XYZ file of C-alpha atoms in Angstrom:
578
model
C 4.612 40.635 -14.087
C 7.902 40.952 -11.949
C 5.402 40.892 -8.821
C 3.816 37.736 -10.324
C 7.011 35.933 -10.905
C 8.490 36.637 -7.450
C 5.564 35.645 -5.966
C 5.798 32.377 -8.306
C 9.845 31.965 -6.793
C 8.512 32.575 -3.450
C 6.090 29.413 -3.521
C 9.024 27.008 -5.231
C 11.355 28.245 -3.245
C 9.472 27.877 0.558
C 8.380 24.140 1.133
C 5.301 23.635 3.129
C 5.681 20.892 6.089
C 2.600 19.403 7.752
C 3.456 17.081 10.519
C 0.476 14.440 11.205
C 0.847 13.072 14.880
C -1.101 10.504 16.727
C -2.476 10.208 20.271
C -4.478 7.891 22.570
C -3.983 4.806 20.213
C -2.081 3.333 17.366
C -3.420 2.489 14.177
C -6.093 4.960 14.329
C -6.034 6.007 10.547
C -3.601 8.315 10.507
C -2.368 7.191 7.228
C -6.010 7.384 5.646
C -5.185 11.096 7.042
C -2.295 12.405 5.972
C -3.205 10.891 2.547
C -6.473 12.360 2.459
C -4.960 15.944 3.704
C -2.635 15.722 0.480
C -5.392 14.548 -1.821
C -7.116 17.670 -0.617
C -3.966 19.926 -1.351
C -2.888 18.688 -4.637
C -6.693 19.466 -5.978
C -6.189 23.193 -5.551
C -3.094 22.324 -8.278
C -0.323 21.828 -5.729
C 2.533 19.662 -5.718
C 2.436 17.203 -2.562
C 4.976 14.493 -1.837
C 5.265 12.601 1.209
C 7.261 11.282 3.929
C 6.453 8.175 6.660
C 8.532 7.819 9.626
C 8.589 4.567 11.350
C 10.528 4.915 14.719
C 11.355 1.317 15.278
C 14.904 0.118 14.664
C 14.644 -2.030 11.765
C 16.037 -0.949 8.697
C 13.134 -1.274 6.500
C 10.068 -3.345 6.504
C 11.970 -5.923 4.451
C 12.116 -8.772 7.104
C 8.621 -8.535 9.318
C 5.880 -11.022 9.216
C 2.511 -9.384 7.670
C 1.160 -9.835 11.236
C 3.320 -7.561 12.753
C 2.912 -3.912 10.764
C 0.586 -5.616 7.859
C 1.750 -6.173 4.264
C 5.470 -5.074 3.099
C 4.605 -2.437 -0.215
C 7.053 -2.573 -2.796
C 8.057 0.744 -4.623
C 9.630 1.122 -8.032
C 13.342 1.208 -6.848
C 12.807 -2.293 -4.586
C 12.765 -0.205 -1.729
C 10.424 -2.188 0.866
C 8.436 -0.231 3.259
C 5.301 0.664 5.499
C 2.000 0.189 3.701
C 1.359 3.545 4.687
C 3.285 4.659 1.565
C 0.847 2.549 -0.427
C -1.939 4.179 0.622
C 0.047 7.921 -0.532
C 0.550 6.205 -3.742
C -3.157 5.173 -4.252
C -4.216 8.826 -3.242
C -2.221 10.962 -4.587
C -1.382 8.902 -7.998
C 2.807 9.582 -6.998
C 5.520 7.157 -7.256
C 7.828 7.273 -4.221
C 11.063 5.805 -2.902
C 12.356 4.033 -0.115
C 13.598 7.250 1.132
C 10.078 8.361 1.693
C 10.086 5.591 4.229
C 12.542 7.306 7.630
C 13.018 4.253 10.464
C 15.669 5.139 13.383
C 17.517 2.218 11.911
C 17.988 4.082 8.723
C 18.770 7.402 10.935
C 21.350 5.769 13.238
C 22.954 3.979 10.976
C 23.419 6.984 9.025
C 25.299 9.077 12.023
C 27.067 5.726 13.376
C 28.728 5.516 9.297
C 29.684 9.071 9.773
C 30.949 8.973 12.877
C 33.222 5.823 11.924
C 34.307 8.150 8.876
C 35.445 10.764 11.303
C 32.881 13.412 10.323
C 32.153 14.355 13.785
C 36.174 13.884 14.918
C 36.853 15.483 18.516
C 32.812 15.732 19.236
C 30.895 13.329 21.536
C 28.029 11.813 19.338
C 24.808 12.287 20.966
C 20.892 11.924 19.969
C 20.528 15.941 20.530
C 21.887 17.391 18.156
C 23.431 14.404 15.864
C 20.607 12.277 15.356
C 17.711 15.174 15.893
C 20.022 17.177 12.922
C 20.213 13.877 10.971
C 16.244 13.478 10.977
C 16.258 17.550 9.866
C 18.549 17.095 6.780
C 16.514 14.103 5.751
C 13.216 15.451 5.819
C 14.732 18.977 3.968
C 16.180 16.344 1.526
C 13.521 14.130 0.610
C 10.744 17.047 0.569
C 12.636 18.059 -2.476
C 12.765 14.981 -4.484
C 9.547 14.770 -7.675
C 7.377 12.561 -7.264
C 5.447 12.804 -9.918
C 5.578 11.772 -13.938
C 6.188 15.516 -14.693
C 9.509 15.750 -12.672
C 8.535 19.076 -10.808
C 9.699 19.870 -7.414
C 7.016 19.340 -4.995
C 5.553 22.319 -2.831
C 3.847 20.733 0.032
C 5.416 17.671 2.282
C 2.811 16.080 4.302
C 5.375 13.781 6.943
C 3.386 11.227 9.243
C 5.119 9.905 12.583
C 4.135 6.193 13.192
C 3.440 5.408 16.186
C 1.764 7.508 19.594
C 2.776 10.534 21.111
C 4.730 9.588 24.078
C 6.442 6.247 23.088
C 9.695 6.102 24.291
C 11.149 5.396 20.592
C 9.646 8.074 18.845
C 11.487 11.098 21.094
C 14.173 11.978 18.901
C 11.494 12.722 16.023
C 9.302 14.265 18.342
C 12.414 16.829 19.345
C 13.768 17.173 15.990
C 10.147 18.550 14.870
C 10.348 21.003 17.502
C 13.363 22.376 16.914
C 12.198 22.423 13.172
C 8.804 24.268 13.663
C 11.082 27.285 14.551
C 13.915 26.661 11.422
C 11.806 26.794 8.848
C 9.441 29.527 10.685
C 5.811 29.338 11.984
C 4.056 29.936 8.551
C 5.741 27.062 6.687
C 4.859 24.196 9.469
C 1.905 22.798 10.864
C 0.739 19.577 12.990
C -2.301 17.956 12.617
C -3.003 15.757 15.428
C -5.043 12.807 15.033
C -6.867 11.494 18.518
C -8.841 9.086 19.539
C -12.975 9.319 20.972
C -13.881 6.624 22.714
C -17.589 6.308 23.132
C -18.055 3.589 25.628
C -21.422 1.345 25.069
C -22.421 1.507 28.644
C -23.112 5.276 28.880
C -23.304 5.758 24.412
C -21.384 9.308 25.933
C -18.373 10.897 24.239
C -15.553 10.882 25.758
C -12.576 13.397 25.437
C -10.520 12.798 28.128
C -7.995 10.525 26.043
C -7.705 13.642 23.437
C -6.934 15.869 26.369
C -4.186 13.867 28.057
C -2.437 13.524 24.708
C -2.547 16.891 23.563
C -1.476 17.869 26.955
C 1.672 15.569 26.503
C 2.134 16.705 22.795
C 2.316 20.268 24.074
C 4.690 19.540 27.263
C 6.921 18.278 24.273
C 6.949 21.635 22.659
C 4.496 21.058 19.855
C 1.492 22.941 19.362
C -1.699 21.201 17.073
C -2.883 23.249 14.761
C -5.844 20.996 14.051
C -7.057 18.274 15.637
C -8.645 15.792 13.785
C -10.861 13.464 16.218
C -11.788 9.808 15.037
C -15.088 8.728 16.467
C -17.506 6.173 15.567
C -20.340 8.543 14.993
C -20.438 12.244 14.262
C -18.738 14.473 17.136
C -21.153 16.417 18.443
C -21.482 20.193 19.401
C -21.102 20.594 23.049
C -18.261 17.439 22.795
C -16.192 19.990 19.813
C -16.198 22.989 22.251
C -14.852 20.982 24.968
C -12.086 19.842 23.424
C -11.566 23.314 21.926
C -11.391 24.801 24.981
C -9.215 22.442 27.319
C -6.885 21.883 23.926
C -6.051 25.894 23.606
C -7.450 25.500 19.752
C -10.710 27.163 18.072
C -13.866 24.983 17.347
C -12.912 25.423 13.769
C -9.744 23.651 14.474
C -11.612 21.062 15.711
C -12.087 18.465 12.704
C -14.505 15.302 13.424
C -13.290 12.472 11.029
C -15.871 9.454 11.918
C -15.881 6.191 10.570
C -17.231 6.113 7.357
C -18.903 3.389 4.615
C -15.311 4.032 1.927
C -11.961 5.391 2.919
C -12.356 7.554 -0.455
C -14.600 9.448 1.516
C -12.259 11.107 3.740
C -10.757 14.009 1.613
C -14.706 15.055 0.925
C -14.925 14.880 4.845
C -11.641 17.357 5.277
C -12.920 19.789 2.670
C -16.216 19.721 3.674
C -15.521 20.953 7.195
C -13.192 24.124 5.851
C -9.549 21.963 6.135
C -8.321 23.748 2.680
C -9.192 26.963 3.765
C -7.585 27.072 7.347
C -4.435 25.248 5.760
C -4.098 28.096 2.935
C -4.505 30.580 6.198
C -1.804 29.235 8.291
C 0.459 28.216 5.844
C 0.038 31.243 3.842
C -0.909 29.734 0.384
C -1.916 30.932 -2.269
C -4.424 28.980 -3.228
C -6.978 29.480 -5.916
C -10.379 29.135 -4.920
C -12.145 28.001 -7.898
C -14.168 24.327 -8.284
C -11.938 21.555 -7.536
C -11.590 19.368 -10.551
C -10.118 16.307 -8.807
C -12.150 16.441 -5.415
C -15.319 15.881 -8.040
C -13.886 12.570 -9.710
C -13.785 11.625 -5.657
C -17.121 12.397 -5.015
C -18.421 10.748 -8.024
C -16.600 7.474 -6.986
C -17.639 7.342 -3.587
C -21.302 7.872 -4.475
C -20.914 5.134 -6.673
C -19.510 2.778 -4.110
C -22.578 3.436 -2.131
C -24.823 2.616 -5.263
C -23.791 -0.526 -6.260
C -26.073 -3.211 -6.542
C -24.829 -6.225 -8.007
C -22.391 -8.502 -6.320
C -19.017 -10.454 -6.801
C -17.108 -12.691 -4.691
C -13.816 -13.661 -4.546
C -12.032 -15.939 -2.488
C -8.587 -15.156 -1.232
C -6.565 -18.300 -0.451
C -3.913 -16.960 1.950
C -2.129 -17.843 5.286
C -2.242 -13.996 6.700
C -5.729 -14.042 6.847
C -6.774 -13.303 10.838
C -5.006 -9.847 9.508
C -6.903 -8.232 7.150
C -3.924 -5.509 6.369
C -1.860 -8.374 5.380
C -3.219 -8.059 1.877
C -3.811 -4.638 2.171
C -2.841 -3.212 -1.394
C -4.636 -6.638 -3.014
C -8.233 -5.931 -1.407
C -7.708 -2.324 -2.789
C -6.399 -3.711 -6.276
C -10.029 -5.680 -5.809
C -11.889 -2.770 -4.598
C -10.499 -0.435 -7.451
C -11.733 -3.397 -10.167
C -14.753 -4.404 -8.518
C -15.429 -0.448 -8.932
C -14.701 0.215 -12.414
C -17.448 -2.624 -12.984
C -19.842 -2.180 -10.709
C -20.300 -4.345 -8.477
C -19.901 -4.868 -4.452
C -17.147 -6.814 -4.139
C -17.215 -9.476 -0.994
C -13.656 -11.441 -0.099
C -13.869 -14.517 1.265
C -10.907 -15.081 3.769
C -9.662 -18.445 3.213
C -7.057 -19.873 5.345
C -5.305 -22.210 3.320
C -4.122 -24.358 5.889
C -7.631 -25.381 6.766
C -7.760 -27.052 2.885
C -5.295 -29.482 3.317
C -6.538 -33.346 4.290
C -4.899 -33.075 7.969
C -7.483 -30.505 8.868
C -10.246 -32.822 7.711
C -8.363 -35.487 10.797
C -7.821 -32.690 13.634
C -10.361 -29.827 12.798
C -13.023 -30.868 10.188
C -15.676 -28.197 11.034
C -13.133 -25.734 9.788
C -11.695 -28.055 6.778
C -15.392 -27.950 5.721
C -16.023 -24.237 6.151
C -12.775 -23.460 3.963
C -13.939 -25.349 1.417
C -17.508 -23.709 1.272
C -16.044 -20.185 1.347
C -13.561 -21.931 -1.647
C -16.521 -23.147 -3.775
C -19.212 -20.276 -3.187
C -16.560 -18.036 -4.843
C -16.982 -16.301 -8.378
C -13.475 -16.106 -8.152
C -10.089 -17.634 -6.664
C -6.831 -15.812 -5.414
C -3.661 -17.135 -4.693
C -1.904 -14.007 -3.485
C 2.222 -13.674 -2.229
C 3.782 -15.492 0.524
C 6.998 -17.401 2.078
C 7.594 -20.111 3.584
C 5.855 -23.812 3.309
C 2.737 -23.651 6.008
C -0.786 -23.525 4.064
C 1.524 -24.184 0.597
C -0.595 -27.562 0.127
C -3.699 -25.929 0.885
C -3.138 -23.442 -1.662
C -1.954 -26.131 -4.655
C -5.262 -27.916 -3.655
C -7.552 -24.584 -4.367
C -6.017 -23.768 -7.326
C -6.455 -27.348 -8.700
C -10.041 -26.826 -8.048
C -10.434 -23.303 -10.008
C -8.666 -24.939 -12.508
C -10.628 -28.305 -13.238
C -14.153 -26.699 -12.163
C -13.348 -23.290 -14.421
C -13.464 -20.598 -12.052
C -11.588 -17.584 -12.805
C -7.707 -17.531 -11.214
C -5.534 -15.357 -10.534
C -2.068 -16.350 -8.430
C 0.411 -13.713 -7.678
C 3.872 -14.315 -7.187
C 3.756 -17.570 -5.137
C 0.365 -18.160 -6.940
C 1.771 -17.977 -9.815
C 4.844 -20.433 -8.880
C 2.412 -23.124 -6.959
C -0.039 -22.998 -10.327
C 2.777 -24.427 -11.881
C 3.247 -26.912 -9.420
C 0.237 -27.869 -9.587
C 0.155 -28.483 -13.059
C 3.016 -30.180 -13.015
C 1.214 -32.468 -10.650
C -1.880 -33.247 -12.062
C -1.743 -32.498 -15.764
C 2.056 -33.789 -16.896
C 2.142 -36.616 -14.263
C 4.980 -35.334 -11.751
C 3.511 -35.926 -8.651
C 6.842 -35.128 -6.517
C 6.929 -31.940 -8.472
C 7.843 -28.603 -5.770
C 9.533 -25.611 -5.473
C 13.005 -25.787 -3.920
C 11.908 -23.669 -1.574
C 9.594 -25.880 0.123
C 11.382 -29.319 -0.653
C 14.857 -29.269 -1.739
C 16.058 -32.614 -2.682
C 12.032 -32.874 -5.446
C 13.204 -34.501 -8.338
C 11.371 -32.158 -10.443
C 12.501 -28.847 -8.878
C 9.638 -26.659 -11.164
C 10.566 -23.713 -8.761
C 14.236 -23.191 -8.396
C 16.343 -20.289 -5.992
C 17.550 -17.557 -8.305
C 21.126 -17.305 -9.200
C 21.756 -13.763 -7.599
C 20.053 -14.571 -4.346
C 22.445 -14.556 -1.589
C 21.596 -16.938 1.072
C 23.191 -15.455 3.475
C 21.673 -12.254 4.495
C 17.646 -11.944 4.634
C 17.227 -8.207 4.168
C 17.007 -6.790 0.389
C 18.580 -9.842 -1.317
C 15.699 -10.316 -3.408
C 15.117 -9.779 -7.048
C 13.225 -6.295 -6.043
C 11.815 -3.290 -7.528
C 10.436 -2.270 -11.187
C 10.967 -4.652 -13.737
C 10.227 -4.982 -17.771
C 7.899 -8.070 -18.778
C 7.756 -8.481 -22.571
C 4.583 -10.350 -23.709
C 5.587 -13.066 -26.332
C 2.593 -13.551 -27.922
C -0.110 -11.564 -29.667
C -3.702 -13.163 -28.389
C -2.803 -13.511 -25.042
C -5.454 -12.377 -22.543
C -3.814 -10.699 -20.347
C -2.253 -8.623 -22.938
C -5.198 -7.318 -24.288
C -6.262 -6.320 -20.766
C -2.909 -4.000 -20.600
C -4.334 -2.407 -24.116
C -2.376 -4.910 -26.140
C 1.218 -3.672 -24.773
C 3.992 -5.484 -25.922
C 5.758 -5.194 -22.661
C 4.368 -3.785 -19.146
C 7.226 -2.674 -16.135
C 6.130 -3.778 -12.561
C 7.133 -4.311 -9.038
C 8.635 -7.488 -8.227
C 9.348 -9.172 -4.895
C 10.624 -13.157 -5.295
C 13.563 -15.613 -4.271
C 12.864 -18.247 -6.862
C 11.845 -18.234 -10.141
C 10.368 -20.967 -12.460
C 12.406 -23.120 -13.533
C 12.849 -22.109 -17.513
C 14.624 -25.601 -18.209
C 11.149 -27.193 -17.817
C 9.277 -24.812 -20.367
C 8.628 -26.826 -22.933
C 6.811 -29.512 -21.123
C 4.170 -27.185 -19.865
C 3.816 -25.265 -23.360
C 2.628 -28.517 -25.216
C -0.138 -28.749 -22.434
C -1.303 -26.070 -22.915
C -0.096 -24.130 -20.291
C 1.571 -21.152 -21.653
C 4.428 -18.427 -20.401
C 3.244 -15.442 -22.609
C 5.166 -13.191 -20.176
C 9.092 -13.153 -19.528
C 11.911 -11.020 -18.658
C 13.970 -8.880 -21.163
C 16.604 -11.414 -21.553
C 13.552 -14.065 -22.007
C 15.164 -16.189 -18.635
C 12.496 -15.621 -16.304
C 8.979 -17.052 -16.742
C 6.718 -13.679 -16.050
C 3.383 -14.354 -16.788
C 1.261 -17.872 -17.377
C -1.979 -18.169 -19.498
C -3.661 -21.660 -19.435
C -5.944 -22.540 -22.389
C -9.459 -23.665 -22.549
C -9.828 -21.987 -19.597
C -12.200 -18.825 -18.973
C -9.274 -17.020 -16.879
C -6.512 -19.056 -15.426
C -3.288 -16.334 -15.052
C -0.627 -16.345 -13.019
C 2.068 -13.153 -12.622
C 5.329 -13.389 -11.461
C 5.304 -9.465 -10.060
C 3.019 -7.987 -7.703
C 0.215 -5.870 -9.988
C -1.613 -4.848 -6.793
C 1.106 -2.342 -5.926
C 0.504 -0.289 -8.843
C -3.566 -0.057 -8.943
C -4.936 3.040 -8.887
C -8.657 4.250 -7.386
C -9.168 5.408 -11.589
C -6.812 2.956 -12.882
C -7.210 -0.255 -11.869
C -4.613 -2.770 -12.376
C -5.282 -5.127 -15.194
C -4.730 -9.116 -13.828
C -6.936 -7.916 -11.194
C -9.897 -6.241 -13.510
C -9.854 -9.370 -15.696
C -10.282 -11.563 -12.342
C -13.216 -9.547 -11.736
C -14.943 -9.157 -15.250
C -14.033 -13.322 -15.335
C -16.139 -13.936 -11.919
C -18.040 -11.581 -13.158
C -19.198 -12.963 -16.592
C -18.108 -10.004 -18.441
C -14.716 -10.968 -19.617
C -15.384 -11.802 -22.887
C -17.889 -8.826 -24.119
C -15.109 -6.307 -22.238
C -12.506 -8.071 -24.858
C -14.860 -8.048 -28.152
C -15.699 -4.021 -27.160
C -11.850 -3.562 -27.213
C -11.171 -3.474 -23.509
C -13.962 -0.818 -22.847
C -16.723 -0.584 -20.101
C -20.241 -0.017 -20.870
C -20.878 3.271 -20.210
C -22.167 3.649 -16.455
């Protein structure tokens, strides 16, 4: 028993670290990776957190456009970071913070405060060892922190490095690793490196050239892969496996071929499948038990489903980030997840909502007329987040439509600020009607600036984080959907607010705010009736959806385009069985 318990201190006391690089390309999937490599872990019963470092200089993700590193995820202390972290969440069902998320910003700033506090007094303040130490402690740090509902420290820390092996900005991390491969000792860290195979059309051959140069250049840096994991379009073959093997100094086994596949759920099945548990519990000497893996089975079962689904459902999504499909990355998987739990295929319909508005019928009508076909084929319309006023008209215009022709709505955030404009337009006969943020001197300001936002600064001055919505009525829809909660917390992300002055006008329409704050101030959630699903939310629901769990405004969306809505409510909020 004394062996036993030692054996138990040995694993809480030693963290795992697996280091996922990337080579050849950016953007490659080596989120879907490290993600997938933790799913895999925490189904033999281990505790996995994880850590994304971003080498670029901002602070956080706070201020970029979606177009630059795709949508900005919200966690449940406001921190605002790479979606990256969104898909850990999703995977491995953890809530994390913003110190999860490393950027050199956050890592300079760090040493430059201490150095202005006089930590470092008499020394000359230098990337090696200041800011390659500074990257160490955070890592050690963070590893440590639970992630999960159960508050028990985690055992494994799967850390990805943004970016490609060999950028100029991503040095210091690269060094800081090394040094750290040989601090915390050879059987407690591994790298996975994630390359690039090109397979050019012209000779349909192979090619691992690419993979070669950047392992080469990985190595000349002073870390060694342990695996390689190769994305491909098609299934690596043989003779291509023990080439790589043998110019990359690494086994065939170490050799993983991750090709492109019809669900990203499919990936951990793809890892275990090819022995990736097995070598990891070698190397990293872990104890790992070896019997049927509960969790990996609920995977399996959900990706065969995806592939079996026969019915279909549309939605359209009425955005102005739509040439970017990782714009609205965590909303297409809030989609995905309910279009899932209900069988069907879902298809989104891009809409740009500039191409609504009656100046594209003048300059570009071909377009103006595609919009609205995509708009009107729909089962289903969503208004998801945004800022600033391009497309805003576009948007008020599509959700007048769901609303007069009954099609099932759901706006988010802005959505749910420009369905009251709307109404406030058409239904109660205040046509100048606006959110201050788009036109500041409306005489019926329906959207106003919060109090506490500071104009000043742009970064982290909004009303951010995990938030308490308390429902204020018993028959509303959407609480039913949440298994008749009487209040629900979520992640917010706004400047303005509705205007709660203006309440009453809208409630004798109608149009109802069955959702508000804790002090009852801010207008949360909107219900319109007569309506077969018209809700807006003031917080972002996508950001907590789950694969298993789907998020609720999102499932009833789906069951409403659908045609389902309304037997799901009289079963009790239950699916049929499948």
């Amino acid at each position: 028993a004394e062996n036993l318990s030692s054996i138990s201190r040995y694993r809480s006391i030693m963290m795992k670290y697996i280091l996922v690089t990337g080579g050849v390309i950016s953007g490659i999937g080596k989120g879907i990776i490290a993600s997938s490599v933790g799913t895999i872990l925490k189904s033999c019963g281990l505790h996995v957190t994880a850590i994304k470092i971003d080498p670029y200089i901002n602070i956080d993700a706070g201020t970029f456009s979606p177009y630059e590193h795709g949508e900005v995820f919200v966690l449940d202390d406001g921190g605002e970071v790479d979606l990256d972290l969104g898909n850990y969440e999703r995977f491995l069902d953890i809530r994390l913070t913003r110190d999860n998320n490393l950027t050199t910003g956050k890592i300079y700033q760090s040493v430059i405060n201490k150095e202005r506090r006089g930590d470092y007094l008499g020394k000359t303040v230098q990337v090696v060892p200041h800011i390659t130490d500074a990257i160490q402690e955070w890592v050690v740090k963070q590893a440590r922190v639970p992630v999960e509902d159960d508050d028990v420290e985690p055992q494994v820390c799967v850390i990805e490095l943004g970016g490609t092996v060999g950028d100029i900005e991503s040095m210091p991390f690269i060094e800081a690793f090394r040094q750290f491969q040989f601090k915390v000792k050879r059987e407690n860290f591994c790298n996975i490196h994630v390359s690039l195979i090109p397979q050019p059309s012209a000779t349909g051959e192979q090619k691992t050239k690419p993979t070669q140069s950047s392992v080469r250049e990985l190595r000349g840096l002073g870390l060694s892969p342990d695996l390689i994991m190769c994305r491909c379009s098609t299934v690596l073959e043989n003779s291509v496996k023990e080439k790589i093997s043998m110019f990359c100094h690494v086994e065939p086994e170490q050799v993983i071929c991750v090709h492109d596949v019809s669900s990203i759920y499919k990936v951990p099945l793809l890892l275990e499948k090819q022995g990736v548990v097995s070598y990891l519990s070698r190397r990293l000497n872990m104890p790992i038990e070896t019997r049927p893996r509960k969790m990996l089975t609920k995977w399996k079962e959900m990706s065969d489903r995806s592939d079996r689904l026969l019915e279909q459902c549309s939605i359209a999504l009425v955005g102005k980030y739509t040439k970017f499909s990782d714009s609205y990355a965590s909303v297409i998987k809030a989609l995905e997840h309910s279009a899932l739990a209900i069988s069907h295929k879902l298809e989104v319909k891009y809409v740009d909502s500039a191409h609504l508005e009656p100046s594209t019928l003048q300059e570009e009508p071909v377009k103006y007329h595609e919009a609205w076909q995509k708009l009107c084929s729909a089962d289903g319309v969503l208004v998801p987040g945004g800022f600033g006023v391009r497309g805003t008209e576009g948007k008020i215009h599509a959700i007048s439509w769901a609303r007069n022709q009954k099609k099932p709505f759901l706006g988010v955030c802005l959505g749910m600020q420009l369905a009251v404009c709307e109404f406030a337009r058409n239904t109660l006969g205040w046509t100048d009607a606006n959110s201050t943020e788009f036109d500041p001197e409306s005489k019926h300001p329906v959207v106003i600036d919060m109090p506490e936002h500071n104009p000043g600064q742009m970064g982290g001055t909004m009303r951010l984080g995990k938030r308490r919505t308390i429902f204020k009525t018993n028959n509303s829809v959407l609480r039913k959907l949440y298994g008749d909660a009487e209040y629900v917390d979520e992640r917010h992300r706004h400047r303005f607010e509705v205007n709660p002055e203006l309440k009453s006008h809208f409630e004798e329409k109608g149009f109802r705010f069955v959702g508000q704050d804790v002090e009852g101030e801010r207008m949360e959630v909107i219900e319109l009736d007569d309506h077969p699903y018209f809700v807006g939310v003031q917080y972002h629901p996508e950001f907590t959806s789950r694969p298993m769990k789907p998020s609720p405004p999102y499932l009833g969306l789906l069951l409403a385009a659908a045609g389902k809505l309304q037997s799901y409510l009289q079963k009790g909020c239950r699916l049929s069985p499948r």
